[in-house]
Amino acid sequence: MEYRALKVRRQPEALRIVIDRPGQDNSINGDLIEDLHSALDLAEADPALRLIVLEGSGPVFCSGMDFADAARDATTEGGRTLPTEGGRAFYGLLRRLTTLPRIVVSVVDGRVTGGGVGLVAASDFVYASERSSFALPEALWGLLPCCVTPFLIRRIGFQPAYAMTMSTLPVTAARAAELRLVDELTDHAERTLRRLASRITKIDASVIADGKRYFARMGTSPEELEEVAVAEFARLMSSPAVRDRITGFATERRMPWETVR
Amino acid sequence: MEYRALKVRRQPEALRIVIDRPGQDNSINGDLIEDLHSALDLAEADPALRLIVLEGSGPVFCSGMDFADAARDATTEGGRTLPTEGGRAFYGLLRRLTTLPRIVVSVVDGRVTGGGVGLVAASDFVYASERSSFALPEALWGLLPCCVTPFLIRRIGFQPAYAMTMSTLPVTAARAAELRLVDELTDHAERTLRRLASRITKIDASVIADGKRYFARMGTSPEELEEVAVAEFARLMSSPAVRDRITGFATERRMPWETVR
Amino acid sequence: MEYRALKVRRQPEALRIVIDRPGQDNSINGDLIEDLHSALDLAEADPALRLIVLEGSGPVFCSGMDFADAARDATTEGGRTLPTEGGRAFYGLLRRLTTLPRIVVSVVDGRVTGGGVGLVAASDFVYASERSSFALPEALWGLLPCCVTPFLIRRIGFQPAYAMTMSTLPVTAARAAELRLVDELTDHAERTLRRLASRITKIDASVIADGKRYFARMGTSPEELEEVAVAEFARLMSSPAVRDRITGFATERRMPWETVR
């Protein structure tokens, strides 16, 4: 299997997936979403495998939406693609992480922004190093973290998710651990992973599936919010103000508040 | 504009609202609710303004329902007013704080009790000094913090809201920060405010409105609980036991558990 | 009144209930559930009583389902009893703790596992000593903590409940306090109890009932999840794999992952 945006390797107890678009700050584009689905297919096809570990190459775990791609989309004829399809594709990926019969662990060592926070929030466990940070800057662009929100609220509750969205201020790893966006603050994630693996490998894959399904019925499921999220993302992404800001940044590195309209 | 219960001043980046009924421990009555609506009108009419800062004059931020007013209401012919109208008026004010297209920050430096906790819980951000405290003593009076509850649960989750209600014990500022009733524990709120303002002033007012509307759809909205809250408040406030306790306190400073019935 | 699984004594301000099946690690069987209902009847019949304090004898507060009983049930003709009736009986007990017009405090000093975590989660207040620990090992047996989950999510939110279930790893008392499964970490629970009692004894029993009823309407009620929980428990408990593991442990102390099928 050839990956364009990932490095993937099989360990005895886990499939290790490294987001690997260093030239693009590990941002999320169609390639990355497709590659992640392929890697998840691989993990699901292997009945002996219980754990999927998600990492980032370099100092950025994941920087969210690829603005270069988004700007291109918005300027070509087929420019409606990202607003209408991109949200659904990303939401579908996050939903899959929360439902597939494997335990997904994000091991974070670096910056996480925008949609990257969604990957983290949709993970079953999150281990992060001290130097990690988490931010939702979407509102500065005239956007909202539409697809991230249901998964983030599920993980950390309403108020911290709301405060991160509206303030746009980054959250340190230590604060993220207080908010429980991070389950364990550690510079030795391998040790924590081994401790988790020693338990997870003793659990039937069917029980992992049962557990995810059962918890989804406990009234905190993001499933029913999918249409709300996808529609709001499409609406905001179609706004000329948002498109101008994204294009300004992608082509001239202009910050969103410097964009004259 | 003449305010009876507030001091209001316009700063470059924020409308500063100070609750100012020092003789009545900054308690909530009809005047205060009307004044707050007027100040919010002012903030909404000013397109350049993004932030509203809510403070208390003196060592009490807000002490909740004005019992002198409540006792008067209960003894006059028109005594049905407070039970039936007071809850709706207060709930409406809290709802407006959570929906208006401005960021509302409560800066607390002192005691907050009863309905005052509702003002804090309905704020987008809460900064509090070490000497602040928060309490819901309603149950001692035979009441419940009906209107506060949906907003408080939204902010801090079910169990801490429930525990504050049933124990009636005050919560220190440090503990309130752990519960996330307080977003930042600081004796230098101006610095924290400036940091927030540096971001909020870069966000379109329309996105603030979008964000509040979007989060309200995430399944944690107090909107649908309004009728439940208003009805329960009216029922409890109409009870003779509650009326006796309120009158006993308002007229003779008798504590609720000393009221013989 | 004769209790088979409890020690019960009346204090001026509280009914003290001690789970007392030391030979069976204070596990939960039909006797214990019946005895607890009897003790709660006693508390409800006494209008002067506001507080119920739940404790465990010895170093185990409560170890969850009695596997010896469960293995017997599964091997006799009447073996369908526990899957179909056990879940409903246990859920009913937890529901009663969250609705009866008394304040229920769990004072924990030792290990709490499986269903024992349900008793704790359904308590109004939880005080625990440093040496206490909390774990949900059900998934190792091919089970899920079906009846515990709605009450645990109500108390600590989705993610920590989910993480405890899927990792099966024990949580220290200090961590449980961070997660708010424990309200106060203390080796002097009597002092904390007295402080609570000084307030609770000043509250009408009717207001305790009103408060529990009102909070149950705030959208976090486990009431509507009862059928979901009871059905899932019955389904899992009826699985031959689960039955083999339970019988293997009950008869030969075989760990669940050692059971060959």
PDB file of C-alpha atoms in Angstrom, chain B residues 139-140 142-144 146 149-150 153 156 158-163 165-170 175 178-180 225 228-229 232 235-236 245 257, chain C residues 98 103 121 123-125 154-156 177 180 182-183 195-196 199-200 202-204 207-220:
ATOM      1  CA  ALA B 139     -32.738  24.864  49.427  1.00  0.00           C
ATOM      2  CA  LEU B 140     -32.446  26.323  52.952  1.00  0.00           C
ATOM      3  CA  GLY B 142     -37.428  25.668  50.636  1.00  0.00           C
ATOM      4  CA  LEU B 143     -36.509  26.852  47.150  1.00  0.00           C
ATOM      5  CA  LEU B 144     -34.350  25.552  44.321  1.00  0.00           C
ATOM      6  CA  CYS B 146     -34.611  26.779  39.188  1.00  0.00           C
ATOM      7  CA  THR B 149     -29.672  25.211  37.041  1.00  0.00           C
ATOM      8  CA  PRO B 150     -29.832  24.838  33.227  1.00  0.00           C
ATOM      9  CA  ILE B 153     -25.203  22.495  34.247  1.00  0.00           C
ATOM     10  CA  ILE B 156     -19.969  22.876  34.938  1.00  0.00           C
ATOM     11  CA  PHE B 158     -24.541  17.837  36.254  1.00  0.00           C
ATOM     12  CA  GLN B 159     -22.832  16.671  39.449  1.00  0.00           C
ATOM     13  CA  PRO B 160     -21.161  19.899  40.677  1.00  0.00           C
ATOM     14  CA  ALA B 161     -24.364  21.840  39.997  1.00  0.00           C
ATOM     15  CA  TYR B 162     -26.373  19.231  41.852  1.00  0.00           C
ATOM     16  CA  ALA B 163     -23.915  19.121  44.765  1.00  0.00           C
ATOM     17  CA  THR B 165     -27.705  22.929  45.125  1.00  0.00           C
ATOM     18  CA  MET B 166     -28.235  20.130  47.656  1.00  0.00           C
ATOM     19  CA  SER B 167     -25.341  20.883  50.024  1.00  0.00           C
ATOM     20  CA  THR B 168     -25.980  24.670  49.950  1.00  0.00           C
ATOM     21  CA  LEU B 169     -22.301  24.967  50.979  1.00  0.00           C
ATOM     22  CA  PRO B 170     -20.221  27.794  49.491  1.00  0.00           C
ATOM     23  CA  ARG B 175     -12.590  25.116  43.861  1.00  0.00           C
ATOM     24  CA  GLU B 178     -11.463  23.366  39.341  1.00  0.00           C
ATOM     25  CA  LEU B 179     -15.176  22.972  38.580  1.00  0.00           C
ATOM     26  CA  ARG B 180     -14.746  25.451  35.685  1.00  0.00           C
ATOM     27  CA  LEU B 225     -35.819  23.965  29.738  1.00  0.00           C
ATOM     28  CA  VAL B 228     -39.716  23.637  33.242  1.00  0.00           C
ATOM     29  CA  ALA B 229     -37.655  26.174  35.200  1.00  0.00           C
ATOM     30  CA  GLU B 232     -40.959  25.072  39.170  1.00  0.00           C
ATOM     31  CA  ARG B 235     -44.649  26.528  42.283  1.00  0.00           C
ATOM     32  CA  LEU B 236     -41.985  26.821  44.999  1.00  0.00           C
ATOM     33  CA  ARG B 245     -39.188  32.241  55.470  1.00  0.00           C
ATOM     34  CA  TRP B 257     -34.344  27.279  59.732  1.00  0.00           C
TER      35      TRP B 257
ATOM     36  CA  THR C  98     -30.862   8.899  42.923  1.00  0.00           C
ATOM     37  CA  ILE C 103     -29.191  12.536  50.811  1.00  0.00           C
ATOM     38  CA  ALA C 121     -21.799   7.025  41.154  1.00  0.00           C
ATOM     39  CA  SER C 123     -24.656   8.543  45.578  1.00  0.00           C
ATOM     40  CA  ASP C 124     -25.333  12.229  46.096  1.00  0.00           C
ATOM     41  CA  PHE C 125     -21.926  12.801  47.688  1.00  0.00           C
ATOM     42  CA  ARG C 154     -24.264  11.647  34.950  1.00  0.00           C
ATOM     43  CA  ARG C 155     -21.603  12.089  37.640  1.00  0.00           C
ATOM     44  CA  ILE C 156     -18.294  12.407  35.731  1.00  0.00           C
ATOM     45  CA  ALA C 177     -11.294  13.331  42.842  1.00  0.00           C
ATOM     46  CA  ARG C 180     -15.226  14.202  40.413  1.00  0.00           C
ATOM     47  CA  VAL C 182     -15.049  11.612  44.472  1.00  0.00           C
ATOM     48  CA  ASP C 183     -16.327  14.909  45.891  1.00  0.00           C
ATOM     49  CA  ARG C 195     -20.191  19.820  57.791  1.00  0.00           C
ATOM     50  CA  LEU C 196     -22.637  18.453  55.215  1.00  0.00           C
ATOM     51  CA  ARG C 199     -26.692  21.983  56.208  1.00  0.00           C
ATOM     52  CA  ILE C 200     -28.764  18.977  55.151  1.00  0.00           C
ATOM     53  CA  LYS C 202     -31.818  22.352  57.820  1.00  0.00           C
ATOM     54  CA  ILE C 203     -33.436  21.355  54.527  1.00  0.00           C
ATOM     55  CA  ASP C 204     -37.001  20.048  54.247  1.00  0.00           C
ATOM     56  CA  VAL C 207     -37.012  19.958  49.001  1.00  0.00           C
ATOM     57  CA  ILE C 208     -34.550  17.060  48.749  1.00  0.00           C
ATOM     58  CA  ALA C 209     -37.208  15.193  46.768  1.00  0.00           C
ATOM     59  CA  ASP C 210     -37.972  18.315  44.696  1.00  0.00           C
ATOM     60  CA  GLY C 211     -34.268  18.815  43.970  1.00  0.00           C
ATOM     61  CA  LYS C 212     -33.696  15.237  42.839  1.00  0.00           C
ATOM     62  CA  ARG C 213     -36.813  15.360  40.672  1.00  0.00           C
ATOM     63  CA  TYR C 214     -35.908  18.728  39.180  1.00  0.00           C
ATOM     64  CA  PHE C 215     -32.353  17.773  38.307  1.00  0.00           C
ATOM     65  CA  ALA C 216     -33.621  14.550  36.714  1.00  0.00           C
ATOM     66  CA  ARG C 217     -35.506  16.742  34.239  1.00  0.00           C
ATOM     67  CA  MET C 218     -32.358  18.655  33.262  1.00  0.00           C
ATOM     68  CA  GLY C 219     -31.631  16.215  30.449  1.00  0.00           C
ATOM     69  CA  THR C 220     -29.102  14.021  32.218  1.00  0.00           C
TER      70      THR C 220
END
